[in-house]
Coordinates of C-alpha atoms in Angstrom, one line a residue:
M116 CA 31.2 21.2 -23.9
A117 CA 31.7 24.2 -26.0
T118 CA 32.3 22.7 -29.4
R119 CA 29.5 20.6 -30.9
I120 CA 30.5 17.6 -33.1
S121 CA 28.6 15.5 -35.7
L122 CA 27.9 11.9 -34.8
D123 CA 29.8 11.1 -38.1
S124 CA 33.0 12.2 -36.7
L125 CA 32.5 10.4 -33.2
P126 CA 34.7 7.4 -32.5
T127 CA 33.2 4.2 -31.6
P128 CA 31.9 2.3 -29.8
A129 CA 30.0 5.4 -28.1
L130 CA 26.9 5.6 -25.9
L131 CA 24.5 8.1 -27.2
L132 CA 21.9 9.9 -25.0
D133 CA 19.1 11.5 -27.0
L134 CA 18.4 14.3 -24.7
D135 CA 15.1 15.3 -26.3
V136 CA 13.7 11.8 -25.6
V137 CA 14.9 11.2 -22.1
E138 CA 13.6 14.8 -21.2
R139 CA 10.1 13.4 -22.7
N140 CA 10.4 10.3 -20.7
L141 CA 11.0 12.1 -17.3
R142 CA 8.2 14.4 -17.7
T143 CA 5.9 11.7 -18.7
M144 CA 6.7 9.5 -15.7
A145 CA 6.5 12.4 -13.5
G146 CA 3.1 13.3 -14.8
R147 CA 2.0 9.6 -14.5
A148 CA 3.0 9.4 -10.9
S149 CA 1.2 12.7 -10.1
S150 CA -2.1 11.2 -11.7
L151 CA -1.7 8.2 -9.8
G152 CA -1.4 10.1 -6.6
V153 CA 2.0 8.8 -5.6
A154 CA 5.6 10.4 -5.0
L155 CA 8.1 9.6 -7.5
R156 CA 11.6 8.5 -6.1
P157 CA 13.5 7.2 -9.1
H158 CA 15.9 4.6 -9.2
I159 CA 19.2 6.3 -10.3
K160 CA 20.9 2.9 -10.9
T161 CA 20.0 3.0 -14.5
H162 CA 21.5 6.1 -15.4
K163 CA 24.2 7.0 -12.6
C164 CA 24.5 10.5 -13.8
I165 CA 24.3 13.7 -11.7
E166 CA 22.8 15.7 -14.7
L167 CA 20.0 13.4 -15.3
A168 CA 19.2 13.3 -11.6
Q169 CA 19.0 17.0 -11.5
R170 CA 16.4 17.1 -14.1
Q171 CA 14.5 14.6 -12.3
R172 CA 14.8 16.5 -9.1
A173 CA 13.5 19.5 -11.3
L174 CA 10.4 17.5 -11.8
S175 CA 9.6 17.4 -8.0
V176 CA 10.9 13.9 -7.3
S177 CA 10.7 12.9 -3.4
G178 CA 14.0 11.7 -3.2
I179 CA 16.4 9.1 -5.2
T180 CA 16.7 5.4 -4.9
V181 CA 20.2 3.9 -5.3
S182 CA 21.6 0.4 -5.4
T183 CA 25.1 0.9 -3.9
L184 CA 26.5 3.0 -1.3
D185 CA 29.2 4.2 -3.8
E186 CA 26.0 5.8 -5.7
A187 CA 24.8 7.1 -2.3
R188 CA 28.1 8.6 -1.6
V189 CA 28.4 10.4 -5.2
F190 CA 24.6 11.9 -5.1
A191 CA 24.9 12.6 -1.3
G192 CA 27.8 14.7 -2.1
R193 CA 26.3 16.6 -4.8
G194 CA 23.3 17.8 -2.8
F195 CA 20.8 14.8 -2.8
D196 CA 19.9 14.7 0.6
D197 CA 17.2 12.0 0.9
I198 CA 18.2 8.7 -0.3
T199 CA 16.9 5.0 -0.2
W200 CA 19.3 2.5 -0.5
A201 CA 17.2 -0.4 -1.7
F202 CA 19.2 -3.3 -1.3
P203 CA 19.3 -5.6 1.9
V204 CA 21.8 -4.1 4.3
I205 CA 25.6 -5.6 3.8
F206 CA 26.9 -6.1 7.3
S207 CA 30.5 -5.4 6.1
R208 CA 29.3 -2.0 5.1
L209 CA 27.6 -0.8 8.2
G210 CA 30.4 1.8 8.9
E211 CA 29.4 3.5 5.7
V212 CA 25.9 3.6 6.6
R213 CA 26.6 5.2 9.7
E214 CA 28.6 7.9 7.9
L215 CA 26.3 8.5 5.3
A216 CA 23.2 8.6 7.7
A217 CA 25.1 11.5 9.5
R218 CA 25.0 13.6 6.5
V219 CA 21.7 13.0 4.7
T220 CA 18.4 11.4 5.2
L221 CA 19.8 7.7 4.4
R222 CA 16.8 5.0 4.4
V223 CA 17.8 1.4 4.5
V224 CA 16.1 -1.9 4.1
A225 CA 15.8 -5.1 5.9
D226 CA 14.0 -8.3 5.6
S227 CA 15.6 -10.3 8.6
F228 CA 15.9 -10.1 12.3
A229 CA 19.6 -10.2 12.0
A230 CA 19.6 -7.2 9.9
V231 CA 17.4 -5.3 12.3
D232 CA 19.7 -6.2 15.1
A233 CA 22.9 -4.9 13.3
L234 CA 21.0 -1.7 12.3
A235 CA 19.7 -1.0 15.9
G236 CA 23.2 -1.6 17.4
L237 CA 24.6 0.9 14.8
A238 CA 22.4 3.6 15.9
S239 CA 21.1 5.5 18.7
P240 CA 18.0 7.3 19.9
E241 CA 19.6 10.5 19.4
R242 CA 20.6 9.6 15.8
P243 CA 18.2 6.8 14.7
L244 CA 18.4 5.1 11.4
R245 CA 15.4 4.9 8.9
V246 CA 14.5 1.6 8.0
W247 CA 12.2 -0.1 5.3
L248 CA 10.9 -3.4 5.8
K249 CA 11.3 -5.2 2.4
V250 CA 8.2 -7.2 1.4
D251 CA 8.0 -10.0 -1.2
C252 CA 5.2 -9.2 -3.4
G253 CA 5.5 -11.9 -5.7
Y254 CA 9.0 -11.9 -7.1
H255 CA 10.4 -14.3 -4.6
R256 CA 13.7 -12.6 -4.8
A257 CA 14.1 -11.0 -1.3
G258 CA 11.7 -9.8 1.3
V259 CA 9.2 -11.1 4.0
D260 CA 6.5 -13.2 3.4
P261 CA 3.5 -10.8 4.1
A262 CA 1.3 -13.7 5.3
A263 CA 3.8 -15.0 7.8
P264 CA 3.7 -14.2 11.4
E265 CA 7.3 -13.4 11.3
A266 CA 6.7 -10.5 9.0
I267 CA 4.6 -8.9 11.5
R268 CA 7.1 -9.6 14.3
L269 CA 9.5 -8.1 12.3
A270 CA 7.6 -4.8 11.5
E271 CA 7.0 -4.4 15.2
K272 CA 10.6 -4.9 16.0
I273 CA 11.6 -2.2 13.7
A274 CA 8.8 0.3 14.8
G275 CA 9.7 -0.5 18.5
A276 CA 13.3 -0.2 18.4
P277 CA 14.5 3.1 20.3
S278 CA 17.5 3.6 17.5
L279 CA 15.3 3.1 14.5
V280 CA 12.5 4.7 12.6
F281 CA 10.2 2.5 10.9
D282 CA 9.7 4.2 7.3
G283 CA 7.1 1.8 6.2
L284 CA 7.0 -1.0 3.5
L285 CA 8.9 -1.5 0.5
S286 CA 8.6 -3.7 -2.5
H287 CA 9.9 -4.5 -6.0
S288 CA 7.8 -6.1 -8.7
G289 CA 10.7 -7.5 -10.7
H290 CA 8.5 -10.2 -12.1
A291 CA 6.7 -7.8 -14.2
Y292 CA 9.6 -8.1 -16.6
H293 CA 8.3 -11.7 -17.2
G294 CA 4.8 -10.9 -18.0
G295 CA 3.6 -12.0 -21.5
S296 CA 1.3 -9.3 -22.3
R297 CA 0.4 -5.8 -21.0
Q298 CA -2.7 -7.6 -19.3
E299 CA -0.4 -10.0 -17.2
I300 CA 1.9 -6.9 -16.3
A301 CA -1.2 -5.1 -15.1
A302 CA -2.3 -8.0 -13.0
I303 CA 1.3 -8.1 -11.5
A304 CA 1.1 -4.6 -10.8
E305 CA -2.2 -5.0 -9.2
E306 CA -0.9 -7.8 -7.3
E307 CA 1.8 -5.9 -5.7
R308 CA -0.5 -2.8 -5.0
A309 CA -2.9 -5.4 -3.1
V310 CA -0.4 -7.2 -1.3
M311 CA 1.2 -4.0 -0.1
A312 CA -1.7 -1.9 0.9
G313 CA -3.3 -5.0 2.5
F314 CA -0.2 -5.6 4.5
A315 CA 0.0 -2.1 5.7
E316 CA -3.8 -2.2 7.0
R317 CA -3.2 -5.4 8.9
L318 CA -0.1 -4.0 10.5
R319 CA -1.9 -0.5 11.3
G320 CA -4.8 -2.7 12.9
L321 CA -2.2 -4.4 15.1
G322 CA -1.2 -0.9 16.3
V323 CA 1.9 -0.4 14.1
A324 CA 1.9 2.9 12.2
V325 CA 2.9 2.4 8.6
P326 CA 4.0 5.9 7.3
A327 CA 4.8 5.0 3.7
V328 CA 4.2 2.1 1.2
S329 CA 6.8 2.1 -1.6
V330 CA 6.5 0.2 -4.8
G331 CA 8.5 0.0 -8.1
S332 CA 9.3 -1.1 -11.4
T333 CA 9.1 0.3 -15.0
P334 CA 6.9 -2.2 -16.6
A335 CA 4.2 -2.2 -13.4
M336 CA 4.1 1.8 -13.5
S337 CA 3.7 1.8 -17.3
V338 CA 0.3 0.0 -16.9
V339 CA -0.9 0.2 -13.4
E340 CA -4.5 1.6 -13.3
S341 CA -4.5 2.4 -9.5
L342 CA -2.0 2.8 -6.5
A343 CA -4.7 3.2 -4.0
G344 CA -3.0 2.5 -0.5
V345 CA 0.5 3.3 -1.9
T346 CA 2.5 6.5 -1.3
E347 CA 5.6 6.1 -3.5
A348 CA 6.7 4.4 -6.7
R349 CA 10.7 3.8 -7.6
P350 CA 10.8 2.8 -11.4
G351 CA 14.2 3.5 -13.0
N352 CA 14.5 2.3 -16.4
Y353 CA 11.8 4.7 -17.6
V354 CA 14.4 7.3 -18.3
F355 CA 16.0 5.4 -21.1
Y356 CA 13.9 2.2 -21.9
D357 CA 15.2 -0.5 -24.0
F358 CA 14.5 -3.4 -26.2
T359 CA 13.1 -5.3 -23.4
Q360 CA 10.7 -2.5 -22.4
V361 CA 9.5 -2.3 -26.1
A362 CA 8.8 -6.0 -26.1
L363 CA 6.9 -6.1 -23.0
G364 CA 4.8 -2.8 -24.2
S365 CA 6.0 -0.4 -21.8
C366 CA 7.3 2.0 -24.5
A367 CA 7.6 2.2 -28.2
V368 CA 11.1 2.1 -30.1
R369 CA 11.0 5.9 -30.4
D370 CA 10.8 6.4 -26.7
C371 CA 14.2 4.6 -26.0
G372 CA 16.8 7.2 -25.3
V373 CA 20.1 5.4 -25.1
T374 CA 21.7 3.5 -28.0
V375 CA 25.1 2.3 -28.9
L376 CA 26.9 3.7 -32.0
A377 CA 29.2 0.9 -33.7
S378 CA 31.2 0.6 -36.6
V379 CA 31.3 -2.5 -39.0
V380 CA 34.8 -3.7 -39.1
S381 CA 34.5 -7.0 -41.0
S382 CA 32.0 -8.5 -43.2
R383 CA 31.4 -12.0 -44.9
A384 CA 28.5 -13.7 -46.5
G385 CA 25.6 -13.8 -44.2
Q386 CA 27.3 -12.0 -41.1
S387 CA 29.3 -8.9 -40.2
I388 CA 31.4 -7.9 -37.1
V389 CA 30.9 -4.6 -35.1
D390 CA 33.0 -3.0 -32.4
A391 CA 30.3 -3.3 -29.8
G392 CA 30.6 -6.5 -27.8
A393 CA 29.6 -7.6 -24.4
L394 CA 31.7 -4.6 -22.7
A395 CA 29.7 -2.3 -24.4
L396 CA 26.1 -4.2 -24.4
S397 CA 26.5 -6.7 -21.8
K398 CA 24.9 -10.3 -22.5
D399 CA 21.5 -9.7 -21.4
A400 CA 19.5 -12.2 -23.4
G401 CA 16.5 -9.7 -23.6
P402 CA 12.9 -10.6 -24.0
A403 CA 11.6 -14.2 -24.2
G404 CA 11.0 -15.5 -27.7
R405 CA 13.5 -13.2 -29.4
E406 CA 17.1 -14.4 -30.3
T407 CA 18.8 -11.1 -30.0
L408 CA 21.7 -9.4 -28.0
G409 CA 20.8 -6.0 -29.3
E410 CA 18.8 -4.6 -32.1
I411 CA 20.0 -2.2 -35.0
F412 CA 17.9 0.6 -36.4
A413 CA 16.9 0.9 -39.7
D414 CA 15.7 4.5 -39.3
Y415 CA 16.5 5.9 -35.9
D416 CA 14.2 8.9 -36.4
A417 CA 11.4 7.0 -37.5
G418 CA 12.0 4.6 -34.9
T419 CA 12.1 1.5 -37.1
L420 CA 14.4 -1.7 -36.5
E421 CA 16.0 -3.8 -39.0
P422 CA 14.0 -6.9 -39.8
D423 CA 16.8 -9.1 -40.8
A424 CA 20.0 -7.6 -39.0
R425 CA 20.5 -8.0 -35.2
L426 CA 23.4 -8.9 -32.6
V427 CA 23.2 -12.7 -32.4
S428 CA 26.6 -13.3 -30.5
L429 CA 29.1 -11.2 -28.5
S430 CA 32.5 -11.6 -27.4
Q431 CA 34.4 -9.2 -25.2
E432 CA 34.7 -6.5 -28.1
H433 CA 33.2 -8.2 -30.8
G434 CA 29.5 -8.0 -32.0
I435 CA 28.5 -10.4 -34.5
V436 CA 25.6 -9.2 -36.7
S437 CA 23.1 -11.7 -38.7
A438 CA 23.7 -9.9 -41.9
A439 CA 26.6 -8.7 -44.3
L440 CA 26.9 -4.8 -43.8
A441 CA 29.5 -2.8 -45.5
V442 CA 32.8 -2.5 -43.9
G443 CA 33.2 1.1 -42.4
S444 CA 29.6 1.8 -42.2
R445 CA 28.0 2.6 -38.9
V446 CA 25.0 1.2 -36.9
R447 CA 23.0 2.3 -34.0
I448 CA 22.3 -0.5 -31.5
L449 CA 19.3 -0.4 -29.3
P450 CA 20.3 -2.5 -26.1
N451 CA 18.4 -5.3 -24.6
H452 CA 19.1 -3.7 -21.2
S453 CA 19.9 -0.1 -21.0
C454 CA 21.0 -0.2 -17.4
L455 CA 23.8 -2.7 -18.0
A456 CA 24.8 -1.2 -21.2
V457 CA 25.2 2.1 -19.5
A458 CA 27.4 0.5 -16.7
C459 CA 29.8 -0.3 -19.6
F460 CA 30.8 2.9 -20.4
D461 CA 32.4 6.0 -18.5
E462 CA 30.2 8.8 -20.2
Y463 CA 27.4 9.7 -22.4
Q464 CA 27.6 11.3 -25.5
V465 CA 24.6 13.6 -25.2
V466 CA 23.0 14.2 -28.5
R467 CA 20.3 16.4 -30.0
G468 CA 19.5 15.7 -33.6
G469 CA 22.6 14.4 -35.2
E470 CA 25.1 16.4 -33.1
V471 CA 26.9 15.9 -29.7
V472 CA 26.0 18.6 -27.3
D473 CA 27.7 17.6 -24.2
R474 CA 29.4 14.6 -22.5
W475 CA 28.3 13.5 -19.1
K476 CA 30.0 11.3 -16.6
I477 CA 28.4 8.0 -15.5
W478 CA 29.5 7.2 -12.1
R479 CA 29.8 3.5 -12.0
G480 CA 32.7 3.0 -9.7
R481 CA 32.6 0.6 -6.7
S482 CA 35.2 1.2 -3.7
L483 CA 36.2 -0.8 -1.0

């Protein structure tokens, strides 16, 4: 974008990306992964943005992680050739898996014999598919129980299938988001590491080669002290952080790189209305113990939040603020969950200081 414009003239609601903050976050996590001795394979579902993924790649990431095949197609078409689809394989989309795997190194995830059979039937020894075994490290959302005999048999089945390549073990410590303190989150991160490294050693002892062990969540990566036995990490939210991450202790307010700019359109005693509702912020309830649907900055540059004004209710386009603000004034909102807020918009307004210096597309489409 050749012409820079002031934030004061930007129509609202608008999604602002603070490029100085985001670039600092990218460098910090790349350095943290390096110091922990693991490769970084960031999850791009948070930002869905080519320009940001290119900046991550410039920091020597090992590849990228996606949540959808639409994301995989977009990034494969723009030079990203090592992609993990970190979602249990969807049988109705096996044709898309085969097409993508012919173009790039596509790594898929399975945690059932039915899924492994479907993948084995899709591929051939001449054109094998790469498969991670999804392991439940304590989150209990998906993945095999590493203590169950079936987990060993499933790993052996993947490793022994002529049409498959066993990439190794993959987990997600999503329960780190429920930690009540940094100490609890660190304990969850260590549990994930121990479970995954221990299961990998058990398999190796049984003659099953485990090439890699992949873990990931931003809260865990923010506090973990050791990743011995792990080869790569897949955090995603760290690129922006959000109010939930602030409450968890993963970052400071000033580390949050995405905000929503909104205008006050109505005001009365004790409350006001802004033009950012659920379709700008989502309805993520945010951190436990805090009744908020979005925090409002008192001073963005100082990283301070209003103590008595926050979003307390959202309808589709309306946001209700718990304080009477001047009609026509503008507020900068810190979302509870940046990943969901980003998915509400078509583009970022890329900001340095008080100016919009570019606009970047958010690739949030879903196709049949």
